[in-house]
Every structure is written in C-alpha cells, then in structure tokens.
C-alpha cells in the first residue's frame, strides 16, 4: 500500500456526521443553535463570575474555568465543521489537524481533571465546612486550575506528536467530526497495537481514576447530607451535587467510550455521535445545568444583565 509523507503540505479530508447524515441541513441548523447557545451561556457565566464579587469564591472560580474550557473546546470543533459543510470544503491541513487534536485533547483532559477537583471542593464544603477556607483556599484553588491545564497540555502534546508522526496510507479520509486519535489510528500503515495500549492506560489513568475520586467524594457527601437537620440545607446541597453529577455523567460517559473501550467496540457512525455529544452538546448544556439550579448564579446573571441593559439605555 502506498504511503504518503506526513508533511505540513499534506491534507486530510474530514467526513463528519454532517456529511453522513440523512438530514444534513437540519443537523447543521441544530449545531449552529447549540454553538450559539454555548457561546452565549458560557460567556455570560464567565462575565458574571468575573464581575460579581459575591461569586469570587473557590466553587465559582472552578465553575468559571469549566465554562472557559467548554467555550474553547466547542470553538475548536464546531466552527470548522459548520464552515466545511456550508462551503462544501472538507479538507484540513496536516498542521491544522495536529493543532485541532492538541487543543481538543488539552480542553478535554483539563475538563476531566477539573471535574474531579470540583467534586473535592463540594466534598470539603459540605462534609468539612468549618475548615473549607483552609483546605480550599484561593491559592489551593488556583493550584487545582493550573494542575488541570498543565497536565492536560503535557499529555496532549505527547499524544499529538506521536500520532502525527505515524505513517498514513494513501487514503487520508477521516470519517470523524474532528482530528482525534482513534479515527487517525485507522489510517496508519504501521502496527499501532502498543500505542493503543498506551492510550488505554492513559485513558484509565485520566478518566477512571478521576471518576473514582468523584464517586467517592459524592458518596461521602450523600451520607453527610442525609444526616443534615435542616431541610433547606439538605435541599441546597442535593441540588448543587446533582447538577455536578449530571455534568460528570455526560462528559465521562462519552470520553470513556472513545478512549477506554477497545477499538472493536467502535464504528465511524457511533464515534461521530459520541464526539458530537462531548464537543457540541455538553458545552451548551453545562452552563444551563449549573446556572438554572443555582440561586446565587442566577441572581448574579440578572444583576449583570440589568447593569448592561441600563448602560445601553443611557447611551441611547
């Protein structure tokens, strides 16, 4: 089989879900709406957390970072997919593919770690409220954020460099929404069994360990909440934690399917649907799940929007 050199001048063809769908126009409109929703909701949440002093707390700092990651994650994938469909141009350069893979892995890995840190934050806040400001101080919170970004970036650059140095076959058609490791390995003309084992180990370490920590944290939180004498306090804690668990279930379920399950469980159609879920759907839903069920966030959003509406009226 003829090989092509992996040079920056070479290109891939992305054949994503929009090209294989029976109703591509409807799907394109849906993706556009979800992307605009993700931009608006995450942007407003970031604005409220930045401006409102009431939200300058570790929990909301972590939530702001989650919104930033979601905003960047969906922006790495969705505009390219929509532009390709509308312009009937599905090519992506070798360098562009490498950059997209690096950014997607970085955002996904950082969110993976951040969700575990958010679970720890809720565990300390509910189970050890008297020592909360010591155990989750501003310094500790920023350390969590930095750890998420740095570790994810290091893992992403390692996997991107190795994957993009593989010899690829003559047909460079990626049947996927974006440049990701699993679909690219299907194009490699070298034995990738050892590398697939490395990906599996990385997936278990980066996904199953954090989700185990999350389950342990929320199990302890549940035991503590059930012993609370105050019905209002119990309800508030359950609402906060349930919203976190919804986000965790959506994100980790899709990520485990892509990076932990063996390749025999994968098909291009399934992988496309899963990738849409964690790159387009989840970033749009996350801020709604958090803000609609949190009185402090909703109050801050109303105050921020009120200020800007008044400012707009005063300038007219």
Coordinates of C-alpha atoms in Angstrom, one line a residue:
X1 CA 0.0 0.0 0.0
X2 CA 1.4 3.4 -0.9
X3 CA 2.3 5.7 1.9
X4 CA 2.2 9.5 2.0
X5 CA 4.7 11.6 3.9
X6 CA 3.4 13.4 7.0
X7 CA 4.3 16.9 5.9
X8 CA 2.7 20.2 6.6
X9 CA 1.7 20.4 2.9
X10 CA -0.4 17.2 3.1
X11 CA -4.0 17.3 4.0
X12 CA -6.8 15.2 5.4
X13 CA -10.4 15.0 4.5
X14 CA -12.9 15.2 7.4
X15 CA -16.0 13.3 6.7
X16 CA -18.0 14.1 9.8
X17 CA -21.6 13.5 10.8
X18 CA -22.9 16.3 8.7
X19 CA -21.7 14.5 5.5
X20 CA -23.2 11.1 6.5
X21 CA -26.5 12.4 7.9
X22 CA -29.8 11.9 6.1
X23 CA -30.9 15.5 7.0
X24 CA -27.6 17.5 7.0
X25 CA -29.3 20.9 6.7
X26 CA -31.4 20.2 9.8
X27 CA -28.4 18.9 11.7
X28 CA -26.3 21.9 10.6
X29 CA -29.0 24.3 11.9
X30 CA -29.1 22.3 15.2
X31 CA -25.3 22.6 15.6
X32 CA -25.4 26.3 14.9
X33 CA -28.1 26.8 17.6
X34 CA -26.2 24.7 20.1
X35 CA -22.9 26.6 19.3
X36 CA -24.5 30.0 19.8
X37 CA -26.1 28.7 23.0
X38 CA -22.7 27.5 24.2
X39 CA -21.1 30.9 23.3
X40 CA -23.8 32.9 25.0
X41 CA -24.4 30.9 28.1
X42 CA -20.7 30.2 28.9
X43 CA -19.8 33.8 28.0
X44 CA -22.4 35.2 30.4
X45 CA -21.4 32.8 33.1
X46 CA -17.8 33.9 32.8
X47 CA -18.8 37.5 32.8
X48 CA -20.9 37.2 35.9
X49 CA -18.3 35.2 37.8
X50 CA -15.6 37.8 36.9
X51 CA -17.7 40.9 37.7
X52 CA -19.8 39.9 40.7
X53 CA -17.8 40.0 44.0
X54 CA -20.4 37.6 45.5
X55 CA -19.1 34.9 43.2
X56 CA -15.4 35.3 44.0
X57 CA -15.3 32.0 45.8
X58 CA -13.4 28.7 45.0
X59 CA -16.6 26.9 43.8
X60 CA -17.4 29.7 41.3
X61 CA -13.8 30.1 40.2
X62 CA -13.7 26.4 39.3
X63 CA -17.1 26.8 37.5
X64 CA -15.7 29.8 35.6
X65 CA -12.8 27.6 34.4
X66 CA -15.2 24.9 33.3
X67 CA -17.1 27.5 31.2
X68 CA -13.8 28.7 29.7
X69 CA -12.8 25.1 28.8
X70 CA -16.3 24.4 27.3
X71 CA -16.2 27.6 25.3
X72 CA -12.7 26.8 23.9
X73 CA -13.5 23.1 23.4
X74 CA -16.6 23.6 21.2
X75 CA -14.9 26.5 19.4
X76 CA -12.1 24.2 18.3
X77 CA -14.5 21.9 16.6
X78 CA -17.9 23.4 15.7
X79 CA -17.0 26.4 13.5
X80 CA -14.7 24.3 11.4
X81 CA -17.4 21.6 10.9
X82 CA -20.1 24.2 10.0
X83 CA -17.8 26.1 7.6
X84 CA -16.8 22.8 5.9
X85 CA -20.4 21.9 5.4
X86 CA -21.6 25.3 4.2
X87 CA -18.6 25.8 1.8
X88 CA -18.5 22.1 0.7
X89 CA -14.8 22.1 1.6
X90 CA -13.9 19.2 4.0
X91 CA -10.1 19.4 3.8
X92 CA -7.9 20.2 6.8
X93 CA -4.1 20.7 6.5
X94 CA -1.7 18.4 8.3
X95 CA -0.7 21.2 10.7
X96 CA -4.3 22.2 11.2
X97 CA -5.2 18.6 12.1
X98 CA -2.3 18.4 14.6
X99 CA -3.4 21.7 16.2
X100 CA -7.0 20.7 16.4
X101 CA -6.0 17.4 18.0
X102 CA -3.8 19.1 20.5
X103 CA -6.4 21.7 21.5
X104 CA -9.2 19.2 21.8
X105 CA -7.1 16.8 23.9
X106 CA -6.0 19.7 26.1
X107 CA -9.5 21.0 26.7
X108 CA -10.9 17.5 27.2
X109 CA -8.1 16.5 29.6
X110 CA -8.3 19.7 31.6
X111 CA -12.1 19.4 32.0
X112 CA -11.6 15.8 33.1
X113 CA -9.3 16.8 35.9
X114 CA -11.3 19.9 36.8
X115 CA -14.5 18.0 37.3
X116 CA -12.6 15.8 39.9
X117 CA -11.4 18.9 41.7
X118 CA -14.9 20.4 41.7
X119 CA -16.1 17.2 43.4
X120 CA -13.4 17.6 46.0
X121 CA -14.5 21.2 46.5
X122 CA -18.1 20.1 47.1
X123 CA -16.9 17.3 49.5
X124 CA -15.0 19.8 51.6
X125 CA -17.7 22.4 51.6
X126 CA -20.4 20.0 52.7
X127 CA -18.5 17.5 54.9
X128 CA -15.9 19.9 56.4
X129 CA -17.5 23.4 56.3
X130 CA -15.5 24.8 59.2
X131 CA -12.2 24.1 57.5
X132 CA -13.3 24.9 54.0
X133 CA -11.5 28.2 53.6
X134 CA -8.3 26.5 54.7
X135 CA -8.5 23.3 52.7
X136 CA -9.8 25.1 49.6
X137 CA -8.2 28.5 49.8
X138 CA -7.8 30.8 46.8
X139 CA -4.2 29.5 46.5
X140 CA -5.2 25.9 46.5
X141 CA -8.0 26.6 44.0
X142 CA -5.6 28.2 41.6
X143 CA -3.2 25.3 42.1
X144 CA -6.1 22.9 41.0
X145 CA -6.7 25.0 37.9
X146 CA -3.0 25.2 37.0
X147 CA -2.6 21.4 37.5
X148 CA -5.6 20.7 35.2
X149 CA -4.3 22.9 32.4
X150 CA -0.6 21.9 32.7
X151 CA -1.1 18.1 33.0
X152 CA -3.6 18.1 30.2
X153 CA -1.3 20.1 27.9
X154 CA 1.6 17.8 28.5
X155 CA -0.4 14.7 27.8
X156 CA -1.9 16.3 24.7
X157 CA 1.4 17.4 23.2
X158 CA 2.9 13.9 23.7
X159 CA -0.1 12.1 22.1
X160 CA -0.3 14.6 19.3
X161 CA 3.3 14.4 18.3
X162 CA 3.4 10.6 18.4
X163 CA 0.1 10.2 16.4
X164 CA 1.0 12.7 13.8
X165 CA 4.4 11.1 13.2
X166 CA 2.8 7.8 12.2
X167 CA 2.9 6.8 8.5
X168 CA -0.5 7.2 7.0
X169 CA -1.9 5.4 4.0
X170 CA -2.8 7.0 0.6
X171 CA -6.5 7.5 1.6
X172 CA -6.4 10.3 4.2
X173 CA -10.2 10.4 4.7
X174 CA -11.0 10.8 8.4
X175 CA -14.6 9.5 9.0
X176 CA -15.0 11.7 12.0
X177 CA -16.1 15.2 13.1
X178 CA -12.6 16.2 14.1
X179 CA -9.0 15.1 14.1
X180 CA -8.9 12.7 17.1
X181 CA -6.6 9.8 17.9
X182 CA -8.9 6.7 17.4
X183 CA -10.0 7.6 13.8
X184 CA -6.5 8.6 12.8
X185 CA -5.1 5.3 14.0
X186 CA -7.3 3.6 11.5
X187 CA -5.4 5.3 8.7
X188 CA -2.0 4.3 10.0
X189 CA 0.0 1.8 8.0
X190 CA 2.1 0.8 10.9
X191 CA 1.5 -1.6 13.8
X192 CA -0.3 0.6 16.4
X193 CA -1.1 -2.1 19.0
X194 CA 1.5 -0.9 21.5
X195 CA 0.3 2.7 21.1
X196 CA -3.3 1.6 21.6
X197 CA -2.2 0.0 24.9
X198 CA -0.6 3.3 25.9
X199 CA -3.8 5.1 25.0
X200 CA -5.8 2.6 27.1
X201 CA -3.5 3.1 30.1
X202 CA -3.7 6.9 29.7
X203 CA -7.5 6.7 29.4
X204 CA -7.8 4.6 32.6
X205 CA -5.5 6.9 34.4
X206 CA -7.0 10.2 33.2
X207 CA -10.6 9.0 33.2
X208 CA -11.3 6.1 35.6
X209 CA -9.1 7.5 38.5
X210 CA -10.8 10.9 38.5
X211 CA -14.3 9.4 38.2
X212 CA -13.5 7.0 41.1
X213 CA -12.5 10.0 43.2
X214 CA -15.7 11.8 42.1
X215 CA -17.9 8.8 43.1
X216 CA -16.1 8.5 46.4
X217 CA -16.5 12.2 47.1
X218 CA -20.2 12.3 46.3
X219 CA -20.8 9.1 48.3
X220 CA -19.4 10.8 51.4
X221 CA -21.4 13.9 50.5
X222 CA -24.6 11.9 50.3
X223 CA -24.0 10.4 53.7
X224 CA -23.4 13.8 55.2
X225 CA -26.4 15.4 53.5
X226 CA -28.8 12.7 54.7
X227 CA -27.7 13.5 58.3
X228 CA -28.4 17.2 58.0
X229 CA -31.1 18.5 60.4
X230 CA -32.1 21.4 58.1
X231 CA -34.4 20.6 55.2
X232 CA -33.3 23.7 53.4
X233 CA -29.6 22.9 53.8
X234 CA -30.2 19.4 52.6
X235 CA -32.1 20.5 49.6
X236 CA -29.5 23.1 48.6
X237 CA -26.6 20.5 48.9
X238 CA -28.5 17.9 46.9
X239 CA -29.4 20.4 44.1
X240 CA -25.7 21.5 43.8
X241 CA -24.3 18.0 43.8
X242 CA -27.0 16.6 41.5
X243 CA -26.1 19.2 38.9
X244 CA -22.4 18.3 39.2
X245 CA -23.3 14.6 38.7
X246 CA -25.3 15.3 35.6
X247 CA -22.3 17.0 34.0
X248 CA -20.0 14.2 35.2
X249 CA -22.2 11.5 33.7
X250 CA -22.4 13.2 30.3
X251 CA -18.8 14.0 30.0
X252 CA -17.1 10.9 31.3
X253 CA -19.6 8.5 29.6
X254 CA -18.6 9.9 26.2
X255 CA -14.9 10.1 27.0
X256 CA -14.7 6.5 28.3
X257 CA -16.5 5.2 25.2
X258 CA -13.9 6.9 23.0
X259 CA -10.7 6.3 24.9
X260 CA -11.1 3.3 27.1
X261 CA -13.3 0.8 25.2
X262 CA -11.4 -1.4 22.8
X263 CA -11.4 -0.5 19.1
X264 CA -13.6 -3.5 18.3
X265 CA -16.5 -1.6 20.0
X266 CA -16.1 1.4 17.7
X267 CA -17.7 2.2 14.4
X268 CA -17.4 5.5 12.5
X269 CA -21.1 6.3 13.0
X270 CA -21.1 5.7 16.7
X271 CA -17.8 7.6 17.2
X272 CA -19.3 10.6 15.3
X273 CA -22.4 10.7 17.5
X274 CA -20.3 10.4 20.7
X275 CA -17.9 13.2 19.5
X276 CA -20.9 15.5 18.8
X277 CA -22.1 14.8 22.3
X278 CA -18.9 16.0 24.2
X279 CA -17.8 18.7 21.7
X280 CA -21.1 20.4 20.9
X281 CA -24.0 19.2 23.1
X282 CA -22.3 19.1 26.6
X283 CA -20.6 22.6 26.3
X284 CA -24.0 24.0 25.5
X285 CA -25.8 22.3 28.4
X286 CA -23.2 22.6 31.2
X287 CA -23.8 26.3 32.0
X288 CA -27.5 25.8 31.9
X289 CA -27.4 22.9 34.3
X290 CA -25.3 24.9 36.7
X291 CA -26.9 28.3 36.4
X292 CA -30.6 27.3 36.3
X293 CA -30.3 25.4 39.5
X294 CA -28.2 27.8 41.4
X295 CA -29.8 30.9 43.0
X296 CA -26.5 32.7 43.5
X297 CA -25.5 32.4 39.9
X298 CA -29.0 33.3 38.6
X299 CA -29.0 36.4 40.8
X300 CA -25.6 37.4 39.6
X301 CA -26.6 36.9 36.0
X302 CA -29.7 39.1 36.5
X303 CA -27.7 41.9 38.1
X304 CA -25.0 41.8 35.4
X305 CA -27.6 41.8 32.6
X306 CA -29.5 44.6 34.4
X307 CA -26.4 46.8 34.6
X308 CA -25.7 46.3 30.9
X309 CA -29.3 47.0 29.9
X310 CA -29.3 50.2 31.9
X311 CA -25.9 51.2 30.4
X312 CA -27.3 50.5 26.9
X313 CA -30.4 52.7 27.5
X314 CA -28.3 55.5 29.0
X315 CA -26.1 55.7 25.9
X316 CA -29.1 55.9 23.5

